[in-house]
């Protein structure tokens, strides 16, 4: 598994997928190698090779620069993996597509998890957006299979490139029996705060969440969990938006999973502003917790929530949703939560891992067949 920050999962959707799928494949008897960035994932103090949940970890360095970090690490990981000759490789992020020929030259079959519409992210300038559009086309050309975690992404690759892909979404953990004892550390009470969990990027609309919350005159505080390594300007913008309002609480990155689960499970609402990344694990964790979810109105989010979600596209819309939820009968809130938790059952990590296992087996068999006939 190549192209992510690695495990333990402390950063985003790719890392969560690698950990949840990798541990299950290892448990099923497969040899799983995960490439990790040389300095540990955020919140992890160790950065050394070894085993983790049955997976073998290989740590390699990366250039600490927004435009080069992913590609530089993947280049080293690809070269290392190609020498070992695995039966199949899963490469995460279409941005890594220019490196796929290295694996193909060594007859390593590759499935590329293409992620969302990265070229839409505002953090990339004109050159970055052009690169991502080119990388998408190279992923189509040089991958033995494509993986899409959302139907919307699957449709995009078919419409733009005429390319089919494997639909394999993420899993949703069902957070039953989660306590609330840790909330007091932050002066919070169960059912009496709104929650945002997001990387600080414009397309995740954390700014809209802050604006909408403040416009609504809400009684309960807004708790914002997240950070970003290359987003100083955006963080400054968020700080300005919240200036003078002590009810907006920025907790930074929370790497303690027990605490994070408590925050999800005890929030009155979870505000999800993500708009370009396909199916999002944070959204799935929120519905698995049975938390009323207010989501930015895009197809990716409607694909997950359907009629169970409530949607916004502007600060005033979010303000109305927040204040309306604060005023709602607790029995109504509980019923909405139960309905969302039922939706989470559609996203099962065991089924996801099974789909990856089937795909890996198909890739390996195809590779052996080509080798046998000298293709």
Short mmCIF file of N, CA and C in Angstrom, two decimals, residues 27 148 152 171 259 263 273 284 297 302:
data_model
loop_
_atom_site.label_atom_id
_atom_site.label_comp_id
_atom_site.label_asym_id
_atom_site.label_seq_id
_atom_site.Cartn_x
_atom_site.Cartn_y
_atom_site.Cartn_z
N UNK A 27 -4.86 -10.21 8.73
CA UNK A 27 -5.53 -11.21 9.57
C UNK A 27 -5.98 -12.41 8.75
N UNK A 148 -12.72 3.80 -6.98
CA UNK A 148 -13.45 5.02 -6.63
C UNK A 148 -14.22 4.76 -5.35
N UNK A 152 -20.14 9.16 -7.31
CA UNK A 152 -19.88 10.39 -8.05
C UNK A 152 -18.51 10.40 -8.70
N UNK A 171 -15.62 2.17 5.24
CA UNK A 171 -16.51 1.62 6.25
C UNK A 171 -16.89 2.68 7.26
N UNK A 259 -11.03 9.96 22.73
CA UNK A 259 -11.57 11.31 22.91
C UNK A 259 -12.35 11.74 21.68
N UNK A 263 -16.29 12.90 21.25
CA UNK A 263 -16.72 14.17 20.66
C UNK A 263 -17.79 13.93 19.59
N UNK A 273 -18.55 20.05 6.09
CA UNK A 273 -18.44 20.98 4.98
C UNK A 273 -17.67 20.47 3.78
N UNK A 284 -18.81 9.38 7.75
CA UNK A 284 -19.25 8.04 8.11
C UNK A 284 -19.16 7.81 9.61
N UNK A 297 -24.09 20.95 0.71
CA UNK A 297 -24.97 20.35 -0.29
C UNK A 297 -24.24 20.04 -1.59
N UNK A 302 -24.81 13.85 -0.30
CA UNK A 302 -26.16 13.30 -0.47
C UNK A 302 -26.12 11.81 -0.75
#
